[in-house]
Amino acid sequence: MKRVFNFSAGPSVLPLPVLEKAAAEMYDVNGTGQSAMEISHRANDFMPIIEKAENLLRELMGIPVNYKVLFLQGGASLQFSMVPMNIANYAGAGKKAAYIDTGVWAEKAAKEAAKFTAVDVRAGSKDRSYTYIPAAPAAESDDAYYHITLNNTIVGTRWAEIPDTGSTPLVADISSCALSEPLDVSKFGILYAGAQKNLGPAGVTIVVIREDLIGHAPPQTPAMLRYDIHAQEGSLYNTPPCYGIYMVGLVLEWLRNLGGIPAIAGLNQEKAALFYQYLESSKLFYSPVEKPFRSLMNIPFIVKLEDPQKRTELEKRFIQEAAAAGLVNLAGHRLVGGMRASIYNAMPIEGVQALIQFMEKFESN
Ligand code: PMP
């Protein structure tokens, strides 16, 4: 078996024990004589699978009882639309929604919301290429909700402090940092994430929503896009991504056995510190992100060369040689170029050490 160190931003590395368990259970899960892929979502045999995923998520994230957990489809991108479609009318019409523009995904979320409600982009960091997180202006009395992107996958920034929006529901895209460090769920109205980074395979989207925010969609809202329908039906309004939900359960079980969020947060701090320390000391590579806002999950880095053409050539060579050495998917997002190491929960510290060793060698050559 060949395994590489996979630094992809998503879909991304999954814990090997999870893949091994999934392989061992491929033909017969829980003694049912069926693969988790073959079981009807209406069958009793599916119930332990979806309940396991939900219960572990509740336990690990400390989700309060007045929140629903939904397993949906359409990725985080569909939540860019579902959030405004469902809660722009929360507590009365004629309101606006506040968005903080901290990167491409945040900007997309705001653009999508503007199709359904008035959007006020209250602050942003585009002026310095999104390399920092701006101060969060206060919520206003006619904000229906307040949206942030907790970790910005492309530029590699993270909100180190959660803004206090008072009674205005705070909505956060946690796609690239879910379960990476402690998060006080009670500070949020809605949390959403595509699973394909820290939670499992692509195809499942997780939504954690406070109950009082459910039930405000206008009547013409399609059934598939209504939180109330999915909540009433326990995420079984239609066929859910059954196998993906099963995989999320296995990933969460792995995380619990490791010691849960406190344990993984410690490891994530250690991995990120190691890599940023190396970047600080390097004469060839550097992090473009301002220090207080650096992500623990996605670490972009660039070559220190003035000439853009030489820089791009060297970066290309780096990415190719790294891949040949078993360190794959290190190219930065196509919009920003450079390199990026995504070091999600499932990336072992050995992967970060191997990357640093390779970079040191490349630098000395
Ligand atoms: N938000 C963030 C922060 C992301 O990183 C991504 C995908 N990389 C998305 C949203 C879009 O997610 P999806 O592809 O699941 O729609």
Coordinates of C-alpha atoms and ligand atoms in Angstrom, one line a residue:
M1 CA 0.0 0.0 0.0
K2 CA 1.3 3.4 -0.9
R3 CA 0.3 6.4 1.2
V4 CA 1.6 9.9 0.7
F5 CA 1.4 13.0 2.9
N6 CA -1.6 14.8 1.3
F7 CA -1.8 18.6 2.0
S8 CA -4.9 19.1 -0.1
A9 CA -7.4 21.8 1.1
G10 CA -10.3 19.5 0.4
P11 CA -11.3 16.8 -0.2
S12 CA -8.3 16.1 2.1
V13 CA -6.5 13.5 4.1
L14 CA -8.6 11.2 6.3
P15 CA -7.3 9.3 9.3
L16 CA -5.8 6.0 8.2
P17 CA -7.6 4.0 11.0
V18 CA -10.9 5.4 9.7
L19 CA -10.1 4.2 6.2
E20 CA -9.0 0.8 7.5
K21 CA -12.2 0.5 9.5
A22 CA -14.3 1.5 6.5
A23 CA -12.5 -1.1 4.4
A24 CA -13.0 -3.8 7.0
E25 CA -16.7 -3.0 7.2
M26 CA -17.2 -2.6 3.5
Y27 CA -19.3 -5.7 2.9
D28 CA -20.9 -6.0 6.3
V29 CA -21.5 -3.0 8.7
N30 CA -22.7 -3.7 12.2
G31 CA -23.4 -7.3 11.4
T32 CA -26.2 -6.4 8.9
G33 CA -24.7 -8.3 6.0
Q34 CA -24.8 -5.1 4.0
S35 CA -22.4 -2.3 3.2
A36 CA -23.3 1.1 4.7
M37 CA -23.7 2.1 1.1
E38 CA -26.5 -0.4 0.5
I39 CA -28.7 0.2 3.5
S40 CA -32.0 2.1 2.9
H41 CA -32.2 5.3 4.8
R42 CA -35.7 4.2 5.9
A43 CA -34.4 0.9 7.3
N44 CA -33.9 0.4 11.1
D45 CA -30.3 -0.6 10.3
F46 CA -29.6 3.0 9.2
M47 CA -30.7 4.5 12.5
P48 CA -27.6 3.6 14.5
I49 CA -25.4 5.0 11.7
I50 CA -27.0 8.5 11.6
E51 CA -27.5 8.6 15.4
K52 CA -23.9 7.7 16.0
A53 CA -22.8 10.6 13.8
E54 CA -25.1 13.1 15.5
N55 CA -24.5 11.9 19.0
L56 CA -20.7 12.1 18.6
L57 CA -20.9 15.5 17.0
R58 CA -23.0 16.7 19.9
E59 CA -20.7 15.3 22.4
L60 CA -17.5 16.5 20.8
M61 CA -18.7 20.0 20.0
G62 CA -20.7 20.3 23.2
I63 CA -23.8 21.3 21.2
P64 CA -26.6 22.6 23.5
V65 CA -30.0 20.8 23.5
N66 CA -31.7 23.7 21.9
Y67 CA -29.7 23.2 18.7
K68 CA -30.6 20.9 15.8
V69 CA -27.9 19.0 13.9
L70 CA -28.7 18.5 10.2
F71 CA -26.9 16.3 7.6
L72 CA -27.6 18.0 4.3
Q73 CA -26.1 18.1 0.7
G74 CA -25.0 20.9 -1.6
G75 CA -21.8 21.7 0.2
A76 CA -21.1 24.9 2.2
S77 CA -21.9 26.7 -1.1
L78 CA -25.6 25.8 -0.8
Q79 CA -25.6 27.2 2.8
F80 CA -24.5 30.6 1.3
S81 CA -28.1 30.5 -0.1
M82 CA -30.0 28.6 2.5
V83 CA -28.9 30.9 5.3
P84 CA -30.5 34.0 3.8
M85 CA -33.5 32.1 2.4
N86 CA -34.3 30.8 5.8
I87 CA -33.4 33.5 8.3
A88 CA -33.4 36.8 6.4
N89 CA -37.0 37.2 7.7
Y90 CA -36.1 36.2 11.2
A91 CA -38.0 38.5 13.5
G92 CA -39.7 40.5 10.8
A93 CA -39.1 41.6 7.2
G94 CA -37.2 44.6 5.9
K95 CA -34.0 43.8 7.6
K96 CA -30.5 43.5 6.3
A97 CA -27.7 41.0 6.9
A98 CA -24.2 41.9 8.0
Y99 CA -21.2 40.1 6.3
I100 CA -17.5 40.4 7.0
D101 CA -15.5 40.0 3.8
T102 CA -12.4 38.0 4.8
G103 CA -11.8 36.1 1.6
V104 CA -13.1 34.5 -1.5
W105 CA -15.6 32.2 0.3
A106 CA -16.9 35.1 2.5
E107 CA -17.3 37.2 -0.5
K108 CA -19.2 34.5 -2.3
A109 CA -21.5 34.0 0.8
A110 CA -22.3 37.7 0.8
K111 CA -23.0 37.8 -3.0
E112 CA -25.3 34.9 -2.8
A113 CA -27.1 36.4 0.2
A114 CA -27.7 39.6 -1.8
K115 CA -30.0 37.7 -4.0
F116 CA -32.4 37.2 -1.1
T117 CA -31.9 40.1 1.3
A118 CA -30.1 43.5 1.7
V119 CA -26.5 42.8 2.5
D120 CA -24.3 45.1 4.4
V121 CA -20.6 44.2 4.0
R122 CA -19.7 45.8 7.3
A123 CA -15.9 45.2 7.2
G124 CA -13.4 43.4 5.2
S125 CA -9.7 42.8 4.5
K126 CA -9.6 42.9 0.7
D127 CA -7.4 46.1 0.9
R128 CA -4.4 44.0 2.0
S129 CA -5.2 40.9 0.0
Y130 CA -7.1 39.3 2.9
T131 CA -4.0 38.8 4.9
Y132 CA -5.7 39.8 8.2
I133 CA -9.0 39.7 10.0
P134 CA -10.6 43.1 10.4
A135 CA -12.0 44.3 13.7
A136 CA -15.7 43.3 13.8
P137 CA -18.0 46.3 13.9
A138 CA -21.0 46.0 16.3
A139 CA -24.2 44.4 15.2
E140 CA -27.0 46.8 14.3
S141 CA -30.5 46.7 15.6
D142 CA -31.9 45.8 12.2
D143 CA -29.4 43.1 11.3
A144 CA -31.3 39.8 10.7
Y145 CA -28.0 38.0 11.3
Y146 CA -24.2 38.5 11.2
H147 CA -22.1 36.2 9.0
I148 CA -18.4 35.4 9.3
T149 CA -16.1 32.8 7.8
L150 CA -14.3 31.4 10.8
N151 CA -11.3 30.0 8.9
N152 CA -10.4 31.3 5.5
T153 CA -9.1 28.3 3.5
I154 CA -7.5 30.1 0.6
V155 CA -5.6 32.9 2.3
G156 CA -5.0 31.1 5.6
T157 CA -6.5 33.4 8.2
R158 CA -8.7 32.6 11.2
W159 CA -10.8 34.6 13.6
A160 CA -8.9 34.1 16.9
E161 CA -11.7 35.7 18.8
I162 CA -15.4 35.3 18.2
P163 CA -17.2 38.7 17.7
D164 CA -19.9 39.5 20.2
T165 CA -23.0 40.3 18.2
G166 CA -25.3 40.5 21.2
S167 CA -28.8 39.2 20.4
T168 CA -28.1 39.2 16.6
P169 CA -27.6 35.6 15.5
L170 CA -24.0 35.0 14.5
V171 CA -23.7 32.6 11.5
A172 CA -20.3 31.0 10.8
D173 CA -18.9 29.0 7.9
I174 CA -16.6 26.6 9.8
S175 CA -15.9 24.4 6.7
S176 CA -12.1 24.4 7.1
C177 CA -11.8 24.5 10.9
A178 CA -14.7 22.4 12.3
L179 CA -13.6 20.4 15.3
S180 CA -10.0 21.7 15.1
E181 CA -10.2 23.6 18.4
P182 CA -12.7 24.4 21.1
L183 CA -15.7 26.5 19.9
D184 CA -18.5 27.8 22.1
V185 CA -21.5 26.7 20.1
S186 CA -23.9 28.8 22.2
K187 CA -22.3 32.0 20.8
F188 CA -23.7 31.1 17.3
G189 CA -27.1 31.0 15.7
I190 CA -25.9 28.7 12.8
L191 CA -22.7 26.9 12.1
Y192 CA -22.2 25.1 8.8
A193 CA -19.5 23.1 7.1
G194 CA -18.8 20.9 4.1
A195 CA -17.5 17.7 5.5
Q196 CA -14.6 17.2 3.1
K197 CA -11.9 18.7 5.3
N198 CA -12.1 17.8 8.9
L199 CA -15.2 15.6 9.0
G200 CA -15.3 13.0 6.2
P201 CA -15.8 12.7 2.5
A202 CA -17.4 15.3 0.2
G203 CA -21.1 15.1 -0.2
V204 CA -22.3 15.7 3.4
T205 CA -22.9 19.2 4.8
I206 CA -23.3 19.7 8.5
V207 CA -25.5 22.4 9.8
V208 CA -25.9 23.2 13.5
I209 CA -28.8 25.5 14.1
R210 CA -30.5 27.1 17.1
E211 CA -34.1 26.0 17.2
D212 CA -35.6 29.5 17.3
L213 CA -34.0 30.2 13.9
I214 CA -35.9 27.4 12.3
G215 CA -39.3 28.1 10.6
H216 CA -38.8 31.5 9.1
A217 CA -38.5 30.6 5.4
P218 CA -41.1 32.3 3.1
P219 CA -43.8 29.9 1.8
Q220 CA -42.3 29.7 -1.8
T221 CA -39.0 28.3 -0.5
P222 CA -38.3 24.9 -2.1
A223 CA -38.8 22.1 0.4
M224 CA -35.2 20.9 0.0
L225 CA -33.9 24.3 1.0
R226 CA -35.9 24.7 4.2
Y227 CA -34.3 24.1 7.6
D228 CA -37.7 23.4 9.1
I229 CA -38.4 20.4 6.8
H230 CA -35.0 18.9 7.3
A231 CA -35.3 19.4 11.1
Q232 CA -38.8 17.9 11.3
E233 CA -37.7 14.9 9.2
G234 CA -34.4 14.3 11.1
S235 CA -32.4 14.9 7.9
L236 CA -34.4 12.1 6.2
Y237 CA -36.8 14.2 4.1
N238 CA -35.2 12.7 1.1
T239 CA -32.3 10.2 0.7
P240 CA -29.4 11.7 2.6
P241 CA -25.8 11.0 1.7
C242 CA -25.9 7.7 3.7
Y243 CA -22.3 6.6 3.2
G244 CA -20.9 10.0 3.9
I245 CA -22.8 10.2 7.1
Y246 CA -21.4 6.7 8.1
M247 CA -17.9 8.0 7.3
V248 CA -18.5 11.1 9.4
G249 CA -19.4 8.8 12.3
L250 CA -16.1 6.9 11.9
V251 CA -14.1 10.2 11.8
L252 CA -15.8 11.4 14.9
E253 CA -15.2 8.1 16.7
W254 CA -11.5 8.4 15.8
L255 CA -11.5 11.9 17.2
R256 CA -13.2 10.9 20.4
N257 CA -10.8 8.0 20.9
L258 CA -7.9 10.4 20.5
G259 CA -9.2 12.5 23.4
G260 CA -11.6 14.8 21.6
I261 CA -11.3 18.5 20.8
P262 CA -8.8 19.3 23.6
A263 CA -6.4 16.6 22.4
I264 CA -6.7 17.5 18.7
A265 CA -6.4 21.2 19.4
G266 CA -3.1 20.6 21.2
L267 CA -1.8 18.7 18.2
N268 CA -3.0 21.3 15.8
Q269 CA -1.3 24.1 17.7
E270 CA 1.9 22.0 17.8
K271 CA 1.8 21.3 14.1
A272 CA 1.1 24.9 13.1
A273 CA 3.7 26.3 15.5
L274 CA 6.3 24.0 14.0
F275 CA 5.5 25.1 10.5
Y276 CA 5.2 28.8 11.1
Q277 CA 8.5 28.7 13.1
Y278 CA 10.2 27.1 10.2
L279 CA 8.8 29.8 7.8
E280 CA 10.0 32.5 10.1
S281 CA 13.5 31.1 10.0
S282 CA 13.6 30.4 6.3
K283 CA 15.5 32.6 3.9
L284 CA 13.6 31.3 0.9
F285 CA 9.9 30.9 2.0
Y286 CA 7.6 33.1 4.0
S287 CA 4.0 33.4 5.2
P288 CA 2.1 36.4 3.8
V289 CA -0.4 36.3 6.6
E290 CA -0.2 38.8 9.5
K291 CA 0.8 36.9 12.7
P292 CA -2.3 37.3 15.0
F293 CA -4.6 35.9 12.3
R294 CA -2.7 32.9 11.1
S295 CA -4.8 29.8 10.5
L296 CA -4.0 26.5 12.2
M297 CA -5.4 24.5 9.3
N298 CA -4.3 26.2 6.0
I299 CA -0.8 27.7 5.7
P300 CA 0.0 29.5 2.5
F301 CA 3.6 30.3 1.8
I302 CA 5.5 32.0 -1.0
V303 CA 9.0 32.1 -2.3
K304 CA 10.9 35.3 -1.5
L305 CA 11.9 36.5 -4.9
E306 CA 11.3 39.9 -6.4
D307 CA 11.1 38.8 -10.0
P308 CA 7.5 37.3 -10.5
Q309 CA 8.6 35.0 -13.3
K310 CA 11.5 33.5 -11.4
R311 CA 9.3 33.2 -8.4
T312 CA 6.6 31.3 -10.3
E313 CA 9.2 29.0 -11.9
L314 CA 10.8 28.2 -8.6
E315 CA 7.4 27.6 -6.9
K316 CA 6.4 25.3 -9.8
R317 CA 9.6 23.3 -9.3
F318 CA 9.1 23.1 -5.6
I319 CA 5.5 21.7 -6.0
Q320 CA 6.7 19.1 -8.5
E321 CA 9.7 18.0 -6.5
A322 CA 7.7 17.8 -3.3
A323 CA 5.1 15.6 -5.1
A324 CA 7.8 13.3 -6.3
A325 CA 9.0 13.1 -2.7
G326 CA 5.5 12.0 -1.5
L327 CA 4.3 15.4 -0.3
V328 CA 1.3 16.1 -2.6
N329 CA -1.2 18.9 -3.3
L330 CA 1.0 21.8 -2.1
A331 CA -0.1 24.2 -4.8
G332 CA -1.8 27.3 -3.6
H333 CA -5.4 28.0 -4.6
R334 CA -5.6 28.8 -8.3
L335 CA -6.7 32.4 -7.4
V336 CA -3.7 33.3 -5.3
G337 CA -0.9 30.9 -6.5
G338 CA 2.1 30.2 -4.4
M339 CA 1.9 27.2 -2.1
R340 CA -0.3 26.1 0.7
A341 CA -0.1 23.3 3.2
S342 CA -3.4 22.3 4.6
I343 CA -2.8 20.5 7.8
Y344 CA -6.2 19.3 9.0
N345 CA -6.9 17.1 12.0
A346 CA -6.0 14.0 10.1
M347 CA -2.5 15.2 9.1
P348 CA 0.0 13.6 11.4
I349 CA 2.8 15.6 12.8
E350 CA 5.2 13.4 10.9
G351 CA 3.7 14.9 7.7
V352 CA 4.6 18.4 8.8
Q353 CA 8.1 17.3 9.9
A354 CA 8.6 15.6 6.5
L355 CA 7.5 18.8 4.7
I356 CA 9.8 21.0 6.8
Q357 CA 12.8 18.6 6.1
F358 CA 12.0 18.7 2.4
M359 CA 11.8 22.5 2.4
E360 CA 15.1 22.8 4.2
K361 CA 16.8 20.6 1.7
F362 CA 15.2 22.5 -1.2
E363 CA 16.3 25.7 0.3
S364 CA 19.9 24.6 0.7
N365 CA 20.0 23.3 -2.9
Ligands
PMP1 N1 -16.4 27.8 2.6 C1 -15.1 27.6 2.8 C2 -14.4 28.2 4.0 C3 -14.4 26.7 2.0 O1 -13.1 26.4 2.2 C4 -15.1 26.1 0.9 C5 -14.5 25.0 0.0 N2 -13.2 24.9 0.0 C6 -16.4 26.4 0.7 C7 -17.1 27.3 1.6 C8 -17.2 25.8 -0.4 O2 -17.5 24.5 0.0 P1 -18.3 23.4 -0.9 O3 -17.3 23.1 -2.0 O4 -18.6 22.4 0.1 O5 -19.5 24.1 -1.4

